[in-house]
PDB file of C-alpha atoms in Angstrom:
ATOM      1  CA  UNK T   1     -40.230  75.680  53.126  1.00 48.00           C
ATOM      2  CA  UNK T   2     -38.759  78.192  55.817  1.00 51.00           C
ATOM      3  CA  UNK T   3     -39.118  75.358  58.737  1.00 50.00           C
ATOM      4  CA  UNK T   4     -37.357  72.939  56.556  1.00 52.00           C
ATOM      5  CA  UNK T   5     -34.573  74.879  55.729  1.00 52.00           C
ATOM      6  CA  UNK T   6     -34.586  75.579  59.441  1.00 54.00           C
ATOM      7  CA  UNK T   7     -34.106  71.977  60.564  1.00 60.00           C
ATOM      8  CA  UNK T   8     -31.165  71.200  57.983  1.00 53.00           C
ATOM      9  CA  UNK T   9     -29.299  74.040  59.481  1.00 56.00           C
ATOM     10  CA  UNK T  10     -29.760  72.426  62.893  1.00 59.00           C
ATOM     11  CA  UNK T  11     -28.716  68.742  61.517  1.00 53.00           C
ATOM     12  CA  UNK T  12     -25.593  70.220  59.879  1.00 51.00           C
ATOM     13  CA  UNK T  13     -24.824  72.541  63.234  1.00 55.00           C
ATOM     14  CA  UNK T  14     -25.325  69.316  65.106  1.00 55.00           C
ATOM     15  CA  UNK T  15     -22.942  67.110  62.987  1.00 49.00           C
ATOM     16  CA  UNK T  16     -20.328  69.658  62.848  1.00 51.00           C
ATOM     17  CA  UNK T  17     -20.341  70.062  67.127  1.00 50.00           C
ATOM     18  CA  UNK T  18     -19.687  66.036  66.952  1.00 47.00           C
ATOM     19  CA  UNK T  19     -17.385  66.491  65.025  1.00 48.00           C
ATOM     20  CA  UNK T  20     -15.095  69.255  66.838  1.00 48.00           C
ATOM     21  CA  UNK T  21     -15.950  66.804  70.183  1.00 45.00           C
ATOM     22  CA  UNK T  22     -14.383  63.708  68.444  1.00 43.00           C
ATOM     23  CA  UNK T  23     -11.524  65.799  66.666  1.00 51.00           C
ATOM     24  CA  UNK T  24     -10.786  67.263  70.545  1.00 51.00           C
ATOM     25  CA  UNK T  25     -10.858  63.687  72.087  1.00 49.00           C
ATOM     26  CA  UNK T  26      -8.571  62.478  69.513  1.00 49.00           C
ATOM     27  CA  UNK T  27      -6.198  65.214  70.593  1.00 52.00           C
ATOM     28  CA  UNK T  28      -6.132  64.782  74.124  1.00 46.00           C
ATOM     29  CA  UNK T  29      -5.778  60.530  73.612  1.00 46.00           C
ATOM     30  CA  UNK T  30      -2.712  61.837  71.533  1.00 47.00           C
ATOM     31  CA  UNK T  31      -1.170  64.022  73.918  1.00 47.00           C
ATOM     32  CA  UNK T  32      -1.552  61.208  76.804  1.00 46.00           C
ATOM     33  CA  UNK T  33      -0.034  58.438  74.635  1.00 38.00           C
ATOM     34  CA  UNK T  34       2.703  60.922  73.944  1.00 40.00           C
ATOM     35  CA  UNK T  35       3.108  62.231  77.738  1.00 44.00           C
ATOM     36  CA  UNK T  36       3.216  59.023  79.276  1.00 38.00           C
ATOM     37  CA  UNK T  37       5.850  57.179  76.178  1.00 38.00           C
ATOM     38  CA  UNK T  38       8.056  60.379  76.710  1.00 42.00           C
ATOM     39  CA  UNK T  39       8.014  60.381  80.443  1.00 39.00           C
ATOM     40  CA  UNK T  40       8.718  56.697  81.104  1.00 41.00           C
ATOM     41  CA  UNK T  41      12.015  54.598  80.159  1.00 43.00           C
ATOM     42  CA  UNK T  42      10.610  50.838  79.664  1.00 36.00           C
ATOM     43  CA  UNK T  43      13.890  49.968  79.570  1.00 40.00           C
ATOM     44  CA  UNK T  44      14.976  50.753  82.944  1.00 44.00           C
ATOM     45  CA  UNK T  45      13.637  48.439  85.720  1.00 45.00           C
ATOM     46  CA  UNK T  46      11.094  49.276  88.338  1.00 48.00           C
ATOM     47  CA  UNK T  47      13.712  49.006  90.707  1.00 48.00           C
ATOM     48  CA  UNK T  48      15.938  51.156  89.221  1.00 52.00           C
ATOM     49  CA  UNK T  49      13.543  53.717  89.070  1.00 43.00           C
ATOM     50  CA  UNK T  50      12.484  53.247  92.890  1.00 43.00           C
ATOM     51  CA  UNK T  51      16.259  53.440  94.157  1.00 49.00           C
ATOM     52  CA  UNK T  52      16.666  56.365  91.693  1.00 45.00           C
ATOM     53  CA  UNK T  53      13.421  58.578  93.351  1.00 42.00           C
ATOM     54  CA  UNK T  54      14.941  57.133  96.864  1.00 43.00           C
ATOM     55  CA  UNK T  55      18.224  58.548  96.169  1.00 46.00           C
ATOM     56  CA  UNK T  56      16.792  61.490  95.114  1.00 45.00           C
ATOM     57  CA  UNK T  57      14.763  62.234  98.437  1.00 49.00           C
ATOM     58  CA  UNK T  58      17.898  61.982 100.448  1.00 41.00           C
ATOM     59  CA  UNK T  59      20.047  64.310  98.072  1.00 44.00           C
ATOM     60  CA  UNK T  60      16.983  66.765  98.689  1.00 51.00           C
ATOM     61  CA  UNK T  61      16.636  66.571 102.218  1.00 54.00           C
ATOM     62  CA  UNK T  62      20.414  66.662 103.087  1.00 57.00           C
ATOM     63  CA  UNK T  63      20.660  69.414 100.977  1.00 65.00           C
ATOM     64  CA  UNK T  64      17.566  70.752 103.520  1.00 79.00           C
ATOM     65  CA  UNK T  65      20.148  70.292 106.167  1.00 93.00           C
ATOM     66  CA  UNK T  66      22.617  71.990 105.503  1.00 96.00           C
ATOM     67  CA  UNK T  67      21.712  76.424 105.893  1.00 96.00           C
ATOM     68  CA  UNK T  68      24.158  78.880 104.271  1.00 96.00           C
ATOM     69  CA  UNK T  69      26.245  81.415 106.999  1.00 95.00           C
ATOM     70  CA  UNK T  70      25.231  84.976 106.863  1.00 94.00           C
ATOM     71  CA  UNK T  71      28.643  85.751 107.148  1.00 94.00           C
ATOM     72  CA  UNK T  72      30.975  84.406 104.511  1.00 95.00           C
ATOM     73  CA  UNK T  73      28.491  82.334 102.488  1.00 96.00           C
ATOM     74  CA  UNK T  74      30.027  79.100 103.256  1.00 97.00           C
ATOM     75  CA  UNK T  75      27.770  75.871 104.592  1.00 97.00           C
ATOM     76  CA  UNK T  76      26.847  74.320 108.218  1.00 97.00           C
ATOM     77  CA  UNK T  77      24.570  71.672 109.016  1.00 97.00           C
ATOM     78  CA  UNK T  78      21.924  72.862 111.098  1.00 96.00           C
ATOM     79  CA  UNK T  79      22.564  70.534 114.493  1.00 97.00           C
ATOM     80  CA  UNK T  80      25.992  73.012 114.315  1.00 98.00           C
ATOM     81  CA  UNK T  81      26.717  75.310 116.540  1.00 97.00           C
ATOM     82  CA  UNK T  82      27.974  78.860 114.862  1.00 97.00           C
ATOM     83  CA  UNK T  83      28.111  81.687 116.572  1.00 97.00           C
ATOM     84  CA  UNK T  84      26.709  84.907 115.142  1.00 96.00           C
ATOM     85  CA  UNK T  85      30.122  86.685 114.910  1.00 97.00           C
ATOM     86  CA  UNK T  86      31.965  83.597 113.350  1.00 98.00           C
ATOM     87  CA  UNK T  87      32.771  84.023 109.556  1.00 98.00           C
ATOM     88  CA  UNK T  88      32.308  80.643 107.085  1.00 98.00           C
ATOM     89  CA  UNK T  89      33.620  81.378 103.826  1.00 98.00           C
ATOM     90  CA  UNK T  90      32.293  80.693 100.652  1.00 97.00           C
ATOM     91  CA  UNK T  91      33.287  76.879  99.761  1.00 97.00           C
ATOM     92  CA  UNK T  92      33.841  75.768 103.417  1.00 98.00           C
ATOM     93  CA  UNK T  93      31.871  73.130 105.359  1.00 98.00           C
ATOM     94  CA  UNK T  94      30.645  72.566 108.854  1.00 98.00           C
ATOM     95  CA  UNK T  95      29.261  69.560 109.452  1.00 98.00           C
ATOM     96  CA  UNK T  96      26.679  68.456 112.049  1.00 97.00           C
ATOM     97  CA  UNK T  97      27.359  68.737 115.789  1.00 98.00           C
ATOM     98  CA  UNK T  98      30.423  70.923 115.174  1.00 98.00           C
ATOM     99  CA  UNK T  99      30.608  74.395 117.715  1.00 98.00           C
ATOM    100  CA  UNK T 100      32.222  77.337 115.835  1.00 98.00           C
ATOM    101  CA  UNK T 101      33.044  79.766 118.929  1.00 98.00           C
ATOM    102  CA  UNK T 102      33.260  83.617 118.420  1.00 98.00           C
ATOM    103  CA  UNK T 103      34.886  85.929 115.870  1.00 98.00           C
ATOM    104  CA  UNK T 104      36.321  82.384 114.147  1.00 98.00           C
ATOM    105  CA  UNK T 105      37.302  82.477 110.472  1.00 98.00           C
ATOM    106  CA  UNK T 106      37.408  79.603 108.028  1.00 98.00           C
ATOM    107  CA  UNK T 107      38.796  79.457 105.038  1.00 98.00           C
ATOM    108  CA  UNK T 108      37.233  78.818 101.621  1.00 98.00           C
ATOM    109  CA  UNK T 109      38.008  74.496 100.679  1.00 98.00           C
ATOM    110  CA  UNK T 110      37.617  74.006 104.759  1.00 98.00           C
ATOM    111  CA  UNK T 111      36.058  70.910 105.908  1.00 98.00           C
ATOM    112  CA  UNK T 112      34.678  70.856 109.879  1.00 98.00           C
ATOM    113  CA  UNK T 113      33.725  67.131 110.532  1.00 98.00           C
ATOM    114  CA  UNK T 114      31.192  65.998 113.132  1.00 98.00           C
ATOM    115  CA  UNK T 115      31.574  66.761 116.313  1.00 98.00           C
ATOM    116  CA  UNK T 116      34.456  69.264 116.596  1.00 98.00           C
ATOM    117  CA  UNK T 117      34.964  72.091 118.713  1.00 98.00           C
ATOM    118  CA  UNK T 118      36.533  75.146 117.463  1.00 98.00           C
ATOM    119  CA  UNK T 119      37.337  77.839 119.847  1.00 98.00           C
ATOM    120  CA  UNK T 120      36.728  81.623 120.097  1.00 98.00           C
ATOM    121  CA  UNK T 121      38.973  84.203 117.802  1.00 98.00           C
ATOM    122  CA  UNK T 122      40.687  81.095 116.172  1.00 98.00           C
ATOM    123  CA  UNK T 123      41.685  81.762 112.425  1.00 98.00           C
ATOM    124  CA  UNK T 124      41.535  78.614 110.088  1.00 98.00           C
ATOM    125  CA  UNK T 125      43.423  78.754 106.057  1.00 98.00           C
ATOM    126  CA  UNK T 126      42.140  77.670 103.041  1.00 98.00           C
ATOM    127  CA  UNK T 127      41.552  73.866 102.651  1.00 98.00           C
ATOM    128  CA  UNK T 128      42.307  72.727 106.173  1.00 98.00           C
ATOM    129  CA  UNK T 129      40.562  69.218 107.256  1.00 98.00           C
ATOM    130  CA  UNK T 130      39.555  68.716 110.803  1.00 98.00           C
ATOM    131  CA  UNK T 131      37.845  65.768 112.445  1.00 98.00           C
ATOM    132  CA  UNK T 132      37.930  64.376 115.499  1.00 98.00           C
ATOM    133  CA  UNK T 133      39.737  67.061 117.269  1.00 98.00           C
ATOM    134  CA  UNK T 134      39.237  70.563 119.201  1.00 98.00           C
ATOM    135  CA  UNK T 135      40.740  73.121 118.956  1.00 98.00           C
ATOM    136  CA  UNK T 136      41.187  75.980 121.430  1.00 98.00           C
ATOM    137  CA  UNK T 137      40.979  79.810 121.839  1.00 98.00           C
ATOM    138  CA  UNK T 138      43.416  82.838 119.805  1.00 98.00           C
ATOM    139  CA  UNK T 139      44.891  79.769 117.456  1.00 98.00           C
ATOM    140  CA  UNK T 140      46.309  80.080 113.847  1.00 98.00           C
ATOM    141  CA  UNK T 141      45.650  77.172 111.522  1.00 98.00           C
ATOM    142  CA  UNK T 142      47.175  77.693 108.408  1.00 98.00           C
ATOM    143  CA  UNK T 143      46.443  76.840 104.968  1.00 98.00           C
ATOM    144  CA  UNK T 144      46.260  73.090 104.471  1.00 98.00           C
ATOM    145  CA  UNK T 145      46.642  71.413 107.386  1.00 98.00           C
ATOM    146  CA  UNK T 146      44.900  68.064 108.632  1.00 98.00           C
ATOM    147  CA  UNK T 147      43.811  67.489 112.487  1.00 98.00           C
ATOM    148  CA  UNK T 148      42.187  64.019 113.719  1.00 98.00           C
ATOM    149  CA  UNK T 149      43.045  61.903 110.937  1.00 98.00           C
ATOM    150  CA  UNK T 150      43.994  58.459 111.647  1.00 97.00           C
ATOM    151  CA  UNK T 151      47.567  57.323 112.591  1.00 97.00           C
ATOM    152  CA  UNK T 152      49.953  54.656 110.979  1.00 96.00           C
ATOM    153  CA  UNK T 153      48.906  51.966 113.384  1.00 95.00           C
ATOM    154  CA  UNK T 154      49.636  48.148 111.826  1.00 95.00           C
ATOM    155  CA  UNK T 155      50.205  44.635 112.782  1.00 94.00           C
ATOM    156  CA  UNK T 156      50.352  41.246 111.378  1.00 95.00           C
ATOM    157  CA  UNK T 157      48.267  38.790 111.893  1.00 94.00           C
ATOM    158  CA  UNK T 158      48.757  35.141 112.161  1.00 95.00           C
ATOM    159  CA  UNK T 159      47.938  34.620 108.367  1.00 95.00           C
ATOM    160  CA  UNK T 160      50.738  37.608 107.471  1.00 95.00           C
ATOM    161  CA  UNK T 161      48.180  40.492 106.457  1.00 97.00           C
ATOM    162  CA  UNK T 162      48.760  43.486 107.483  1.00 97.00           C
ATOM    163  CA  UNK T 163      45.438  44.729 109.551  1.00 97.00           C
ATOM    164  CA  UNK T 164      45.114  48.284 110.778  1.00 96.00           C
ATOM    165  CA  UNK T 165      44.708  49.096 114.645  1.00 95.00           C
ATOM    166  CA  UNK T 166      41.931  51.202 115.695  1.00 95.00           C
ATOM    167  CA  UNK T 167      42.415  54.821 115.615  1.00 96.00           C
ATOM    168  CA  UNK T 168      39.207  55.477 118.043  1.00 96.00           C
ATOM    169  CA  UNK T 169      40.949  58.453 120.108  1.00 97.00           C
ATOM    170  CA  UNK T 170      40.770  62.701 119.268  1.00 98.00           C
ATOM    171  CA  UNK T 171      43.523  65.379 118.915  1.00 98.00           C
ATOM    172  CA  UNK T 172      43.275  67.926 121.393  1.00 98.00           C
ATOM    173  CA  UNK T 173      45.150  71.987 120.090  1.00 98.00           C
ATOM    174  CA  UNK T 174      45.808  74.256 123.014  1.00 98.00           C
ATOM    175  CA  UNK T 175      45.064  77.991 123.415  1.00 98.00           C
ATOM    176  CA  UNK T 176      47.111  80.407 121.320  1.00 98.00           C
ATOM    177  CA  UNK T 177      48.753  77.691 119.243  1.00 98.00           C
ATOM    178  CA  UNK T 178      49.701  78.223 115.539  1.00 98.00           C
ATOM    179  CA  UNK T 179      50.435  75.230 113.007  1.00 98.00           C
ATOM    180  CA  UNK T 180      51.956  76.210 109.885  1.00 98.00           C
ATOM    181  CA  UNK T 181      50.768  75.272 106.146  1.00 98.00           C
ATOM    182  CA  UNK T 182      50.287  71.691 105.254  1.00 98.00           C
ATOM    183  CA  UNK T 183      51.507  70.225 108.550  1.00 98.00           C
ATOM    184  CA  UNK T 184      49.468  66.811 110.078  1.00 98.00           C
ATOM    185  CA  UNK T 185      48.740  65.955 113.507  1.00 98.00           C
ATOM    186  CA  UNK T 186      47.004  62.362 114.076  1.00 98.00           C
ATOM    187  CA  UNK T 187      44.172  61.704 116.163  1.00 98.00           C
ATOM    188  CA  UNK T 188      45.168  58.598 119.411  1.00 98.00           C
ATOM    189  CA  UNK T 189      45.200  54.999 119.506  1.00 97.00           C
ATOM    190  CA  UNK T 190      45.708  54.312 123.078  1.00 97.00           C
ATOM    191  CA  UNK T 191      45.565  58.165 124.748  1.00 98.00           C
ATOM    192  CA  UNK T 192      44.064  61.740 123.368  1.00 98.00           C
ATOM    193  CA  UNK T 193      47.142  63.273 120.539  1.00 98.00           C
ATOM    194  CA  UNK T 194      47.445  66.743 122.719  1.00 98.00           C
ATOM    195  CA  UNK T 195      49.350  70.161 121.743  1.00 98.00           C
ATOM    196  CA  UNK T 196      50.129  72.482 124.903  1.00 98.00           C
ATOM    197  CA  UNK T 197      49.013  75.571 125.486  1.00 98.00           C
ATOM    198  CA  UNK T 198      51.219  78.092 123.220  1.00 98.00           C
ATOM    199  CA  UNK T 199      53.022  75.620 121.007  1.00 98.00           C
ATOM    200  CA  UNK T 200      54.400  76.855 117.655  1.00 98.00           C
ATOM    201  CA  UNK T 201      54.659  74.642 114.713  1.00 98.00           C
ATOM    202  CA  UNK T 202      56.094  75.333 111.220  1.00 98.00           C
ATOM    203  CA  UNK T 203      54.989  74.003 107.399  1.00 98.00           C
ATOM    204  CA  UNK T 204      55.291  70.670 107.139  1.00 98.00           C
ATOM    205  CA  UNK T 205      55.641  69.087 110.496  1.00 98.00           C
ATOM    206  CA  UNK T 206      54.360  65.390 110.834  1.00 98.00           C
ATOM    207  CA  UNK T 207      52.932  64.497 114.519  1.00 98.00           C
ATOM    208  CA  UNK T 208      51.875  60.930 114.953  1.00 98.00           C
ATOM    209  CA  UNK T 209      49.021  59.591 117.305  1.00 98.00           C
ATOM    210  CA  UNK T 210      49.485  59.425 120.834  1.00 98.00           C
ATOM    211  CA  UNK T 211      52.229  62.138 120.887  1.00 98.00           C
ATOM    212  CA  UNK T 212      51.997  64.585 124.141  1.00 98.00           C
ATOM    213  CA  UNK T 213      53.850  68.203 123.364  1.00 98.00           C
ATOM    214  CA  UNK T 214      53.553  70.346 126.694  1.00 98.00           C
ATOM    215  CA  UNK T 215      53.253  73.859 126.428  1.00 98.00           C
ATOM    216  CA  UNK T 216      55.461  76.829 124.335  1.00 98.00           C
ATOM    217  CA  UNK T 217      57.194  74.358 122.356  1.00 98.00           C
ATOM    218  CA  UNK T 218      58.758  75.294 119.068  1.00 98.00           C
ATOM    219  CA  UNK T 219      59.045  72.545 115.941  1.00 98.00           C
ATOM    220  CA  UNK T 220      60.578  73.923 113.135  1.00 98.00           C
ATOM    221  CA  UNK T 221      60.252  72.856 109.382  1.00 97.00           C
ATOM    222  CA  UNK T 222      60.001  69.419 108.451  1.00 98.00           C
ATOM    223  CA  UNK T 223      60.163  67.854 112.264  1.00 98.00           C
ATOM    224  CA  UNK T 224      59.373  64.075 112.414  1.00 98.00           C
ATOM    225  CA  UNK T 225      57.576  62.552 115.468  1.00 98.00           C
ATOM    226  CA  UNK T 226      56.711  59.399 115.882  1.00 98.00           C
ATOM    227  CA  UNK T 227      53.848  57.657 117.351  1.00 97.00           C
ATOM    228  CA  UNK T 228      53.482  57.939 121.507  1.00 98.00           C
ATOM    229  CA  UNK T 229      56.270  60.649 122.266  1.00 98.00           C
ATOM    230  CA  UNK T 230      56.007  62.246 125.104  1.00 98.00           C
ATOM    231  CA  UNK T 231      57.577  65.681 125.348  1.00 98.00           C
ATOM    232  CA  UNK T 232      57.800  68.283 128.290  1.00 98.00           C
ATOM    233  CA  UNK T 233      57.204  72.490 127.948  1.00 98.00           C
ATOM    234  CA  UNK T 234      59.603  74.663 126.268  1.00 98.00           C
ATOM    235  CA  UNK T 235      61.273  72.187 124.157  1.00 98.00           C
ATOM    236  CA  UNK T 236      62.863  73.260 120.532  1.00 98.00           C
ATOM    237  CA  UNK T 237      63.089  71.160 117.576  1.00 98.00           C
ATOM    238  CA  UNK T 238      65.136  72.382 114.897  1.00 98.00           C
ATOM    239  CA  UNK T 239      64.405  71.626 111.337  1.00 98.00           C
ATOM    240  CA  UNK T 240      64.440  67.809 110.346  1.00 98.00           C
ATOM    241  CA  UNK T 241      64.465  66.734 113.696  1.00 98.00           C
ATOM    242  CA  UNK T 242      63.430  62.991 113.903  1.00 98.00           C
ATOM    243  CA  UNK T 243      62.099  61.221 116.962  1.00 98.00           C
ATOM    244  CA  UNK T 244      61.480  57.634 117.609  1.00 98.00           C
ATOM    245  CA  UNK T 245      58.264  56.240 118.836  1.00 97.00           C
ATOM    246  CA  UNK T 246      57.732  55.963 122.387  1.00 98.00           C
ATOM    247  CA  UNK T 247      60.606  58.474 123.551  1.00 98.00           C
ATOM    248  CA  UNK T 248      60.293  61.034 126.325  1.00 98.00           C
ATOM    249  CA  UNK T 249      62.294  64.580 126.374  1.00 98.00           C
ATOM    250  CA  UNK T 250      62.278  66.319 129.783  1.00 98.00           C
ATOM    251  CA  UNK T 251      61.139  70.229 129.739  1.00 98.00           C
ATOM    252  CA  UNK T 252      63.549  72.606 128.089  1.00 98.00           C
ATOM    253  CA  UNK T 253      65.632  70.789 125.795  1.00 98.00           C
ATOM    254  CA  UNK T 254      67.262  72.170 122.660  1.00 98.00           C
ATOM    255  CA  UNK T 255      67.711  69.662 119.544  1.00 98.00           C
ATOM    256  CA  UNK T 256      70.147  70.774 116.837  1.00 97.00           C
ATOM    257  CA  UNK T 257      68.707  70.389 112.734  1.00 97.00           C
ATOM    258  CA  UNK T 258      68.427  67.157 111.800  1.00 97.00           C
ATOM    259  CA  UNK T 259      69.239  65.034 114.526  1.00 97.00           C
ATOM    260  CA  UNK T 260      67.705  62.071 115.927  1.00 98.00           C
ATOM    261  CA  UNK T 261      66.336  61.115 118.772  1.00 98.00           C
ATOM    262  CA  UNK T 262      66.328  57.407 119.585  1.00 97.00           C
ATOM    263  CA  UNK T 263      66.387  57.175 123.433  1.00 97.00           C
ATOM    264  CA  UNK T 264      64.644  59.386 126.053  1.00 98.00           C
ATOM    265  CA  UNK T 265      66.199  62.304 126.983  1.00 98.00           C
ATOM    266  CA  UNK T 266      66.015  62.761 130.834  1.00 98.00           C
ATOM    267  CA  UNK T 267      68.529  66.043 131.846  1.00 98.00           C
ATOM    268  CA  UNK T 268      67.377  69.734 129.717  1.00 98.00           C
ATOM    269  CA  UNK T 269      70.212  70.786 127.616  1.00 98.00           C
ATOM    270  CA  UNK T 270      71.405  71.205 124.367  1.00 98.00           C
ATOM    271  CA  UNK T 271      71.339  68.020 122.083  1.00 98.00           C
ATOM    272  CA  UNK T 272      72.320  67.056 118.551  1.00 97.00           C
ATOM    273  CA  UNK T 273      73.401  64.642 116.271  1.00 96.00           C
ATOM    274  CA  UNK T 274      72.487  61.157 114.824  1.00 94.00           C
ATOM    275  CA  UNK T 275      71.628  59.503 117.649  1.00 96.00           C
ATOM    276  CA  UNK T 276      71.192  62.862 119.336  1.00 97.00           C
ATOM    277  CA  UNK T 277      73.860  63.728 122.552  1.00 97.00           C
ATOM    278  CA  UNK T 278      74.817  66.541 124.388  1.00 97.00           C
ATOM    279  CA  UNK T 279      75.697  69.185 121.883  1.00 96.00           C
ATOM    280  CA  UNK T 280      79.034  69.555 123.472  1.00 95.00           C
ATOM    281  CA  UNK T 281      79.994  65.921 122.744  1.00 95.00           C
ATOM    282  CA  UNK T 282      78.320  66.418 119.783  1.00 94.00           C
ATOM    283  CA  UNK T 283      81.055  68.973 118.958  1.00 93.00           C
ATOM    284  CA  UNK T 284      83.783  66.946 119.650  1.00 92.00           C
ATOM    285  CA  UNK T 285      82.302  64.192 117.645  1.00 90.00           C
ATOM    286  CA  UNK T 286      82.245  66.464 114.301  1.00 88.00           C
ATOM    287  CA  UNK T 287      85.452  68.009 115.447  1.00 88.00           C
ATOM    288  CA  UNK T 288      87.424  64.797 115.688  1.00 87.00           C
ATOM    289  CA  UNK T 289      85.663  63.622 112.363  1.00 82.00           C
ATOM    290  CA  UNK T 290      86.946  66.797 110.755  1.00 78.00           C
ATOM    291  CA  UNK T 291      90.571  65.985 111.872  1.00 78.00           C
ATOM    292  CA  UNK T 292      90.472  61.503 110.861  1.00 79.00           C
ATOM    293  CA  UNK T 293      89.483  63.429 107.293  1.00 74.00           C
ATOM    294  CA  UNK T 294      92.447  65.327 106.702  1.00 67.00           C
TER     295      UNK T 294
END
């Protein structure tokens, strides 16, 4: 009686194991069916899914790429150059084969393309762009402004589009010069866009490609110049001055506010007006204007 009571305790033990090893494999087929329905989208295309994962690696490993500055917080790609006492704000970018020289500052929104050179003790604003350009020792860029873009360079063609000409060429910033907010300078066409040594230029100054400005020249607020000027060393531009493309201005040469000039200017003097002159005939010119009026 005892050994038989034995053996149905083993048969019922032995039944209910099976049955906790069947419950447990009908779990885990679950938990597949639902890991692999929740995990894949049948109605997205294996292609899709493949470009997706692609994209995905290179967002990673640019993201690899680019190392946060010490100093500042801000971003550079690793092939860049900083130097250890530069400062990269929070925000701002350097981006690969740049050189950041020593004790530079950028700004927070600042954007360093490829390839440009930044000089030693130089202080860059918020949101500046550069590309395509250097830019030298001691120089004040101020908040805003855009370097190395490319210039307004058009023709037509024989079917009457308009096509763009190549804008291949850099913009070259001098020692010690400062550029005021929001003011552009465009990369060259034909020859290097180049600011002398010592230049000072106010907000809001447009330079076009190919322009030459020697050194300690002042442009005030709002100066115009066109596309392949060439000027000489200490030369003044009041506010509003305009120039033509293709003009030269001789070394120290004054231009009154908001003239023009259309035509080189080949003796240093004072100039003004619309087409600019000789600020004494210039004079005149109002002068006798003043007295036909009354």
């Amino acid at each position: 009686m005892t050994m038989h009571l034995k053996r149905l305790t083993n048969i019922i033990s032995s039944i209910s194991g099976k049955s906790s090893i069947l419950d447990s494999h009908s779990s885990l087929r679950q938990k597949s069916i639902l890991s692999f329905t929740t995990r894949h989208d049948f109605s997205t295309s294996s292609a899709d899914t493949t470009r997706h994962i692609a994209s995905a690696d290179v967002e990673e490993r640019g993201d690899r790429e680019y190392l946060k500055c010490h100093k500042g917080g801000g971003m550079f790609h690793k092939s860049a150059s900083i130097d250890p006492t530069a400062s990269i704000d929070f925000g701002a970018v350097v981006h690969s084969g740049s050189f950041v020289g020593g004790n530079v500052h950028v700004g927070s929104g600042t954007v360093v393309g490829p390839n440009v050179t930044i000089g030693q003790s130089t202080k860059i604003g918020y949101n500046v762009a550069l590309a395509n350009c250097t830019i030298g020792d001691s120089c004040v860029i101020h908040h805003g402004v855009c370097i190395g873009q490319d210039g307004f360079g058009f023709f037509m063609d024989e079917n009457g589009a308009v096509v763009k000409k190549p804008q291949a060429l850099k913009a070259h910033i001098g020692n010690n010069v400062e550029i005021g907010a929001n003011s552009c300078i465009d990369r060259g066409s034909w020859r290097d866009t180049a600011i002398g040594d010592h230049s000072k230029i106010d907000n809001l100054v447009q330079i076009g490609h190919n322009v030459v400005i020697g050194k300690c020249c002042m442009l005030c607020g709002q100066v115009g110049i066109a596309g392949s000027v060439t000027m000489g060393d200490y030369v003044t531009l009041g506010g509003r001055v305009g120039v033509r493309d293709h003009v030269t201005i001789v070394s120290k040469v004054r231009l009154a506010a908001a003239s023009c000039v259309t035509k080189d200017i080949t003796k240093p003097g004072d100039y003004g007006g619309f087409p600019a002159v000789p600020i004494r005939e210039w004079r005149r010119q109002v002068a006798s204007r003043s007295q036909t009026l009354k």
